[in-house]
């Protein structure tokens, strides 16, 4: 027998064996159909035969992708922070930060999967390389990925005007965390930093946002120390595009439980207390309230390793990194409730090009 035939014979036998095995597996699967065996994301679809539309119907299987689209993603690329807010739910458990090019690779993957908005958070985003790291990511997302919306959440203490001069054109929204307009309360909460005044700095950042055409937003966590405060006058004077008002949330392993770095129980308020605060500020047009129920499953959160964090069980359970398994595989374990995301107003006019603002 020629040598070439000797080589082809084992391949042919192997191919035949595989075909036989595939046929047996197919028969086995169909034989189980009376048991109505179902797997997540798998359904049996009945469709009329094109050759005989009025006759007996045949069945086919179709894989339905249950993965949500990562329309809006919050990337907490660092856990490090220069403040010590007592209710913080993303604490400094690691000092890890991805190399810049790896972070860009992950962001590009998210864009290909449908991301329209990226929000950079922490920790404090401006701690890493004095704001250069987040600045380069902001520029990359706007200039290279051409995302409609790029935003940052920061405590504002480390932002300098030179950052706006260099990167302001690429940033749509800057959200500053401010929980009180009483500096003594800010100190009690953990937002005090020596001689720096958090409220004075907030006004300075508001002015820079006007000068460099960046939409200004305020985030406030309502807790035991500020729940009685009346912020109407100050918020209206600052005139943010959005005032995000969160109910203090407990996350096991972050600000609650034995392995947590914070003890936030003393900051927690009741749903009734939260509703009373909202009622007191009902005339503030930019108010966007978020109760514990709305917050828990309505955010797509990426940690410092680019893992989605599932908060459905009251703690942050990570998926595998999108850098290792891809966005589609990782996001299935995110616990993300797309309906709640839309219900809480997660999709809004988030590109400054579409905002009618008096800069």
Tab-separated table of C-alpha atoms in Angstrom:
chain	number	residue	atom	x	y	z
A	1	UNK	CA	0.000	0.000	0.000
A	2	UNK	CA	1.382	3.446	-0.902
A	3	UNK	CA	2.598	5.610	2.001
A	4	UNK	CA	0.019	8.329	1.282
A	5	UNK	CA	-2.766	5.781	1.600
A	6	UNK	CA	-1.380	4.586	4.928
A	7	UNK	CA	-1.509	8.177	6.198
A	8	UNK	CA	-5.047	8.798	4.958
A	9	UNK	CA	-6.500	5.565	6.361
A	10	UNK	CA	-6.345	6.493	10.097
A	11	UNK	CA	-7.778	9.935	9.311
A	12	UNK	CA	-10.668	8.416	7.406
A	13	UNK	CA	-11.386	5.965	10.231
A	14	UNK	CA	-11.297	8.758	12.813
A	15	UNK	CA	-13.634	10.919	10.718
A	16	UNK	CA	-16.073	8.047	10.341
A	17	UNK	CA	-16.029	7.362	14.076
A	18	UNK	CA	-16.734	11.025	14.847
A	19	UNK	CA	-19.626	11.118	12.412
A	20	UNK	CA	-21.107	8.021	13.990
A	21	UNK	CA	-20.716	9.471	17.463
A	22	UNK	CA	-22.366	12.728	16.412
A	23	UNK	CA	-25.316	10.804	14.979
A	24	UNK	CA	-25.754	8.800	18.192
A	25	UNK	CA	-25.615	11.969	20.339
A	26	UNK	CA	-28.166	13.651	18.109
A	27	UNK	CA	-30.517	10.709	18.401
A	28	UNK	CA	-30.064	10.626	22.158
A	29	UNK	CA	-30.919	14.352	22.493
A	30	UNK	CA	-34.071	13.989	20.438
A	31	UNK	CA	-35.097	10.874	22.350
A	32	UNK	CA	-35.139	12.969	25.516
A	33	UNK	CA	-37.645	15.452	24.056
A	34	UNK	CA	-40.668	13.946	25.858
A	35	UNK	CA	-38.924	14.773	29.144
A	36	UNK	CA	-39.079	18.491	28.246
A	37	UNK	CA	-35.448	18.808	29.225
A	38	UNK	CA	-34.412	22.445	29.105
A	39	UNK	CA	-31.185	24.284	29.662
A	40	UNK	CA	-30.666	28.014	30.379
A	41	UNK	CA	-31.007	30.003	27.180
A	42	UNK	CA	-32.191	26.994	25.128
A	43	UNK	CA	-35.657	26.691	23.682
A	44	UNK	CA	-37.455	24.375	21.308
A	45	UNK	CA	-39.046	26.258	18.420
A	46	UNK	CA	-41.815	24.849	16.270
A	47	UNK	CA	-41.804	26.020	12.657
A	48	UNK	CA	-43.914	24.969	9.664
A	49	UNK	CA	-42.044	23.125	6.924
A	50	UNK	CA	-41.474	25.368	3.901
A	51	UNK	CA	-42.342	22.449	1.601
A	52	UNK	CA	-45.657	21.708	3.318
A	53	UNK	CA	-46.874	24.755	5.281
A	54	UNK	CA	-50.259	23.212	6.058
A	55	UNK	CA	-48.941	19.777	6.977
A	56	UNK	CA	-47.162	18.361	10.008
A	57	UNK	CA	-44.809	20.744	11.758
A	58	UNK	CA	-41.150	20.026	12.370
A	59	UNK	CA	-39.152	21.214	15.330
A	60	UNK	CA	-35.798	22.916	15.391
A	61	UNK	CA	-33.517	24.101	18.167
A	62	UNK	CA	-32.337	27.656	18.423
A	63	UNK	CA	-29.842	29.156	20.863
A	64	UNK	CA	-31.075	32.361	22.437
A	65	UNK	CA	-28.259	34.531	23.756
A	66	UNK	CA	-29.365	35.675	27.212
A	67	UNK	CA	-26.476	38.124	27.547
A	68	UNK	CA	-27.464	41.773	28.063
A	69	UNK	CA	-25.837	44.492	25.986
A	70	UNK	CA	-23.210	46.480	27.930
A	71	UNK	CA	-24.736	49.821	26.890
A	72	UNK	CA	-23.451	51.663	29.961
A	73	UNK	CA	-20.471	50.362	31.943
A	74	UNK	CA	-18.897	51.536	35.202
A	75	UNK	CA	-15.197	50.703	35.285
A	76	UNK	CA	-13.695	50.902	38.778
A	77	UNK	CA	-10.099	50.618	37.623
A	78	UNK	CA	-8.663	51.334	41.080
A	79	UNK	CA	-9.790	50.700	44.640
A	80	UNK	CA	-7.346	53.156	46.182
A	81	UNK	CA	-8.721	56.417	47.599
A	82	UNK	CA	-7.515	59.422	49.579
A	83	UNK	CA	-10.831	59.718	51.451
A	84	UNK	CA	-12.265	57.364	54.076
A	85	UNK	CA	-16.021	57.569	53.566
A	86	UNK	CA	-17.616	55.324	56.194
A	87	UNK	CA	-20.260	53.911	53.836
A	88	UNK	CA	-17.962	53.267	50.846
A	89	UNK	CA	-19.071	50.130	48.969
A	90	UNK	CA	-15.959	49.726	46.805
A	91	UNK	CA	-13.092	49.739	49.288
A	92	UNK	CA	-9.301	49.530	48.999
A	93	UNK	CA	-8.999	45.730	49.156
A	94	UNK	CA	-6.277	45.698	46.485
A	95	UNK	CA	-3.840	48.192	44.995
A	96	UNK	CA	-3.960	46.573	41.554
A	97	UNK	CA	-4.402	48.658	38.402
A	98	UNK	CA	-4.256	47.152	34.914
A	99	UNK	CA	-1.503	48.335	32.571
A	100	UNK	CA	-2.841	51.122	30.364
A	101	UNK	CA	-2.735	49.102	27.139
A	102	UNK	CA	-4.588	46.170	28.723
A	103	UNK	CA	-7.284	48.544	29.972
A	104	UNK	CA	-7.598	49.969	26.462
A	105	UNK	CA	-7.896	46.461	25.042
A	106	UNK	CA	-10.769	45.699	27.391
A	107	UNK	CA	-12.508	48.961	26.557
A	108	UNK	CA	-12.238	48.194	22.860
A	109	UNK	CA	-13.828	44.784	23.491
A	110	UNK	CA	-16.698	46.468	25.323
A	111	UNK	CA	-17.216	48.922	22.461
A	112	UNK	CA	-17.417	46.007	20.007
A	113	UNK	CA	-20.022	44.390	22.302
A	114	UNK	CA	-22.256	47.480	22.180
A	115	UNK	CA	-20.990	49.883	24.858
A	116	UNK	CA	-22.140	53.479	24.334
A	117	UNK	CA	-21.206	55.006	27.679
A	118	UNK	CA	-18.214	54.429	29.931
A	119	UNK	CA	-17.959	55.804	33.449
A	120	UNK	CA	-14.575	55.735	35.202
A	121	UNK	CA	-14.701	55.419	38.960
A	122	UNK	CA	-12.789	54.027	41.909
A	123	UNK	CA	-11.566	54.383	44.547
A	124	UNK	CA	-10.461	57.800	43.423
A	125	UNK	CA	-9.669	57.869	39.669
A	126	UNK	CA	-7.327	60.856	39.913
A	127	UNK	CA	-4.943	59.080	42.306
A	128	UNK	CA	-3.375	56.974	39.557
A	129	UNK	CA	-0.498	58.902	37.927
A	130	UNK	CA	-2.019	62.193	39.127
A	131	UNK	CA	-4.923	61.874	36.757
A	132	UNK	CA	-2.887	60.952	33.679
A	133	UNK	CA	-4.096	57.355	33.649
A	134	UNK	CA	-7.782	58.271	33.609
A	135	UNK	CA	-7.068	61.185	31.261
A	136	UNK	CA	-5.522	58.890	28.664
A	137	UNK	CA	-8.435	56.453	28.975
A	138	UNK	CA	-10.923	59.306	28.541
A	139	UNK	CA	-9.106	60.520	25.420
A	140	UNK	CA	-8.882	56.985	24.010
A	141	UNK	CA	-12.596	56.321	24.516
A	142	UNK	CA	-13.689	59.556	22.896
A	143	UNK	CA	-11.038	59.956	20.188
A	144	UNK	CA	-10.331	56.353	19.166
A	145	UNK	CA	-13.460	54.432	20.193
A	146	UNK	CA	-15.726	57.426	19.486
A	147	UNK	CA	-18.058	56.599	22.370
A	148	UNK	CA	-21.087	58.890	22.642
A	149	UNK	CA	-20.494	59.401	26.368
A	150	UNK	CA	-17.428	59.360	28.601
A	151	UNK	CA	-17.761	60.291	32.279
A	152	UNK	CA	-15.866	60.233	35.574
A	153	UNK	CA	-17.009	60.009	39.192
A	154	UNK	CA	-14.527	61.615	41.583
A	155	UNK	CA	-14.369	63.207	45.015
A	156	UNK	CA	-12.744	66.137	43.218
A	157	UNK	CA	-9.946	66.747	45.699
A	158	UNK	CA	-7.098	65.927	43.292
A	159	UNK	CA	-8.380	67.525	40.067
A	160	UNK	CA	-6.368	70.467	38.767
A	161	UNK	CA	-7.176	72.970	36.043
A	162	UNK	CA	-4.320	71.679	33.900
A	163	UNK	CA	-6.188	68.379	33.615
A	164	UNK	CA	-9.179	70.166	32.083
A	165	UNK	CA	-6.872	71.988	29.661
A	166	UNK	CA	-5.407	68.688	28.468
A	167	UNK	CA	-8.381	66.312	28.590
A	168	UNK	CA	-11.546	68.378	29.113
A	169	UNK	CA	-12.580	68.284	25.455
A	170	UNK	CA	-12.834	64.470	25.596
A	171	UNK	CA	-14.973	64.320	28.766
A	172	UNK	CA	-18.761	64.547	28.590
A	173	UNK	CA	-19.681	64.472	32.290
A	174	UNK	CA	-17.781	65.000	35.523
A	175	UNK	CA	-19.678	63.770	38.591
A	176	UNK	CA	-18.437	65.013	41.967
A	177	UNK	CA	-19.406	63.244	45.169
A	178	UNK	CA	-20.819	65.676	47.727
A	179	UNK	CA	-22.930	64.377	50.582
A	180	UNK	CA	-23.336	67.577	52.578
A	181	UNK	CA	-22.895	71.332	52.352
A	182	UNK	CA	-21.920	71.390	56.014
A	183	UNK	CA	-18.190	70.804	56.244
A	184	UNK	CA	-18.519	69.319	59.735
A	185	UNK	CA	-20.843	66.648	58.348
A	186	UNK	CA	-18.376	65.897	55.538
A	187	UNK	CA	-15.695	65.301	58.157
A	188	UNK	CA	-18.009	62.970	60.090
A	189	UNK	CA	-18.739	61.017	56.914
A	190	UNK	CA	-15.048	60.739	56.001
A	191	UNK	CA	-14.760	63.301	53.190
A	192	UNK	CA	-12.579	65.666	55.208
A	193	UNK	CA	-8.964	66.095	54.098
A	194	UNK	CA	-6.983	68.315	56.403
A	195	UNK	CA	-7.363	72.012	55.699
A	196	UNK	CA	-9.060	71.501	52.336
A	197	UNK	CA	-12.721	72.449	52.218
A	198	UNK	CA	-14.781	69.962	50.223
A	199	UNK	CA	-17.615	72.411	49.508
A	200	UNK	CA	-15.318	75.231	48.387
A	201	UNK	CA	-13.561	72.824	46.039
A	202	UNK	CA	-16.930	71.755	44.638
A	203	UNK	CA	-17.667	75.327	43.532
A	204	UNK	CA	-14.229	75.640	41.950
A	205	UNK	CA	-14.785	72.456	39.950
A	206	UNK	CA	-18.204	73.718	38.859
A	207	UNK	CA	-16.575	76.804	37.399
A	208	UNK	CA	-13.918	74.792	35.552
A	209	UNK	CA	-16.628	72.614	34.043
A	210	UNK	CA	-18.269	75.760	32.654
A	211	UNK	CA	-15.005	77.097	31.267
A	212	UNK	CA	-13.981	73.813	29.609
A	213	UNK	CA	-17.437	72.694	28.432
A	214	UNK	CA	-17.844	69.612	30.642
A	215	UNK	CA	-21.304	68.737	31.956
A	216	UNK	CA	-21.341	68.933	35.758
A	217	UNK	CA	-23.102	66.346	37.924
A	218	UNK	CA	-23.363	65.803	41.687
A	219	UNK	CA	-23.668	62.451	43.485
A	220	UNK	CA	-24.921	62.351	47.079
A	221	UNK	CA	-25.259	59.359	49.394
A	222	UNK	CA	-28.082	59.955	51.852
A	223	UNK	CA	-27.237	58.535	55.255
A	224	UNK	CA	-27.818	59.000	58.971
A	225	UNK	CA	-25.658	62.159	59.123
A	226	UNK	CA	-27.222	64.145	56.264
A	227	UNK	CA	-30.777	62.810	55.986
A	228	UNK	CA	-32.238	65.873	57.754
A	229	UNK	CA	-30.313	68.392	55.653
A	230	UNK	CA	-32.026	70.801	53.266
A	231	UNK	CA	-29.866	71.090	50.138
A	232	UNK	CA	-32.358	72.874	47.880
A	233	UNK	CA	-30.651	76.240	47.766
A	234	UNK	CA	-27.115	74.908	47.208
A	235	UNK	CA	-28.065	72.422	44.498
A	236	UNK	CA	-30.104	74.988	42.571
A	237	UNK	CA	-27.200	77.449	42.755
A	238	UNK	CA	-24.722	74.893	41.399
A	239	UNK	CA	-27.229	73.844	38.712
A	240	UNK	CA	-25.840	70.391	37.810
A	241	UNK	CA	-27.213	68.504	34.803
A	242	UNK	CA	-28.098	65.681	37.207
A	243	UNK	CA	-28.172	65.319	40.970
A	244	UNK	CA	-27.918	61.616	41.697
A	245	UNK	CA	-29.258	60.868	45.185
A	246	UNK	CA	-28.449	57.380	46.502
A	247	UNK	CA	-29.803	55.636	49.560
A	248	UNK	CA	-26.912	54.315	51.672
A	249	UNK	CA	-26.399	50.676	50.624
A	250	UNK	CA	-24.814	47.791	52.524
A	251	UNK	CA	-22.611	45.392	50.555
A	252	UNK	CA	-21.232	42.412	52.448
A	253	UNK	CA	-17.463	42.188	52.258
A	254	UNK	CA	-17.124	45.890	51.401
A	255	UNK	CA	-18.878	47.955	54.078
A	256	UNK	CA	-20.562	45.211	56.081
A	257	UNK	CA	-19.546	41.857	57.564
A	258	UNK	CA	-16.421	40.363	59.087
A	259	UNK	CA	-14.137	40.760	56.077
A	260	UNK	CA	-15.209	44.343	55.286
A	261	UNK	CA	-12.955	47.388	55.520
A	262	UNK	CA	-15.867	49.633	56.524
A	263	UNK	CA	-18.717	49.373	59.019
A	264	UNK	CA	-21.566	51.204	57.333
A	265	UNK	CA	-24.388	49.980	59.563
A	266	UNK	CA	-24.380	53.252	61.510
A	267	UNK	CA	-24.960	55.188	58.272
A	268	UNK	CA	-28.018	53.218	57.107
A	269	UNK	CA	-31.408	54.924	56.871
A	270	UNK	CA	-34.877	53.478	56.401
A	271	UNK	CA	-36.840	53.627	53.170
A	272	UNK	CA	-39.201	56.054	54.893
A	273	UNK	CA	-36.311	58.369	55.830
A	274	UNK	CA	-35.080	58.296	52.251
A	275	UNK	CA	-38.538	59.132	50.896
A	276	UNK	CA	-38.811	62.081	53.282
A	277	UNK	CA	-35.493	63.442	52.018
A	278	UNK	CA	-36.717	63.096	48.437
A	279	UNK	CA	-39.986	64.822	49.267
A	280	UNK	CA	-38.084	67.744	50.800
A	281	UNK	CA	-36.209	68.182	47.497
A	282	UNK	CA	-39.030	67.394	45.066
A	283	UNK	CA	-38.785	70.846	43.451
A	284	UNK	CA	-35.183	70.275	42.314
A	285	UNK	CA	-35.669	69.479	38.630
A	286	UNK	CA	-32.360	67.654	38.163
A	287	UNK	CA	-32.972	65.236	41.072
A	288	UNK	CA	-32.498	61.548	40.139
A	289	UNK	CA	-33.292	59.319	43.150
A	290	UNK	CA	-31.970	55.781	43.559
A	291	UNK	CA	-33.206	53.562	46.341
A	292	UNK	CA	-31.432	50.372	47.406
A	293	UNK	CA	-33.781	48.358	45.219
A	294	UNK	CA	-32.951	50.376	42.104
A	295	UNK	CA	-29.205	50.402	42.737
A	296	UNK	CA	-28.410	46.794	43.494
A	297	UNK	CA	-28.823	45.100	40.103
A	298	UNK	CA	-29.104	47.989	37.653
A	299	UNK	CA	-25.404	48.784	37.181
A	300	UNK	CA	-22.825	46.984	35.101
A	301	UNK	CA	-19.740	47.187	37.302
A	302	UNK	CA	-16.245	46.193	36.198
A	303	UNK	CA	-13.595	45.865	38.885
A	304	UNK	CA	-9.866	46.509	38.623
A	305	UNK	CA	-9.334	43.160	36.853
A	306	UNK	CA	-12.158	43.889	34.382
A	307	UNK	CA	-14.455	41.350	36.018
A	308	UNK	CA	-18.189	42.037	36.198
A	309	UNK	CA	-19.409	42.229	39.794
A	310	UNK	CA	-22.716	40.538	40.629
A	311	UNK	CA	-24.416	42.183	43.638
A	312	UNK	CA	-27.660	40.185	43.628
A	313	UNK	CA	-26.805	38.268	46.796
A	314	UNK	CA	-25.823	41.348	48.774
A	315	UNK	CA	-22.096	41.022	48.084
A	316	UNK	CA	-19.873	41.491	45.035
A	317	UNK	CA	-19.302	38.172	43.305
A	318	UNK	CA	-16.885	38.492	40.361
A	319	UNK	CA	-17.147	36.916	36.932
A	320	UNK	CA	-14.057	35.924	34.997
A	321	UNK	CA	-12.231	38.835	33.393
A	322	UNK	CA	-13.442	39.961	29.988
A	323	UNK	CA	-9.757	39.962	29.002
A	324	UNK	CA	-9.690	36.181	29.512
A	325	UNK	CA	-13.119	34.976	28.373
A	326	UNK	CA	-14.586	37.871	26.389
A	327	UNK	CA	-17.469	40.205	27.139
A	328	UNK	CA	-20.293	37.850	26.147
A	329	UNK	CA	-19.150	35.033	28.434
A	330	UNK	CA	-18.345	37.286	31.407
A	331	UNK	CA	-21.475	39.432	31.328
A	332	UNK	CA	-23.719	36.384	31.789
A	333	UNK	CA	-22.551	36.306	35.413
A	334	UNK	CA	-22.984	40.057	36.045
A	335	UNK	CA	-26.466	39.809	37.609
A	336	UNK	CA	-27.387	42.872	35.550
A	337	UNK	CA	-31.096	43.734	35.394
A	338	UNK	CA	-31.499	45.553	32.102
A	339	UNK	CA	-35.155	46.376	32.788
A	340	UNK	CA	-34.298	48.013	36.120
A	341	UNK	CA	-31.486	49.910	34.391
A	342	UNK	CA	-34.033	51.436	32.021
A	343	UNK	CA	-36.635	51.912	34.768
A	344	UNK	CA	-34.268	53.965	36.932
A	345	UNK	CA	-33.472	56.233	33.970
A	346	UNK	CA	-30.089	54.702	33.204
A	347	UNK	CA	-30.413	55.728	29.556
A	348	UNK	CA	-30.582	59.504	29.175
A	349	UNK	CA	-29.045	62.333	27.146
A	350	UNK	CA	-25.454	61.598	28.134
A	351	UNK	CA	-23.379	63.147	25.356
A	352	UNK	CA	-22.496	66.805	25.877
A	353	UNK	CA	-22.856	67.306	22.127
A	354	UNK	CA	-26.593	66.651	22.583
A	355	UNK	CA	-27.029	68.751	25.715
A	356	UNK	CA	-28.384	72.259	25.507
A	357	UNK	CA	-26.258	73.831	28.205
A	358	UNK	CA	-25.189	77.371	28.946
A	359	UNK	CA	-21.519	76.733	29.488
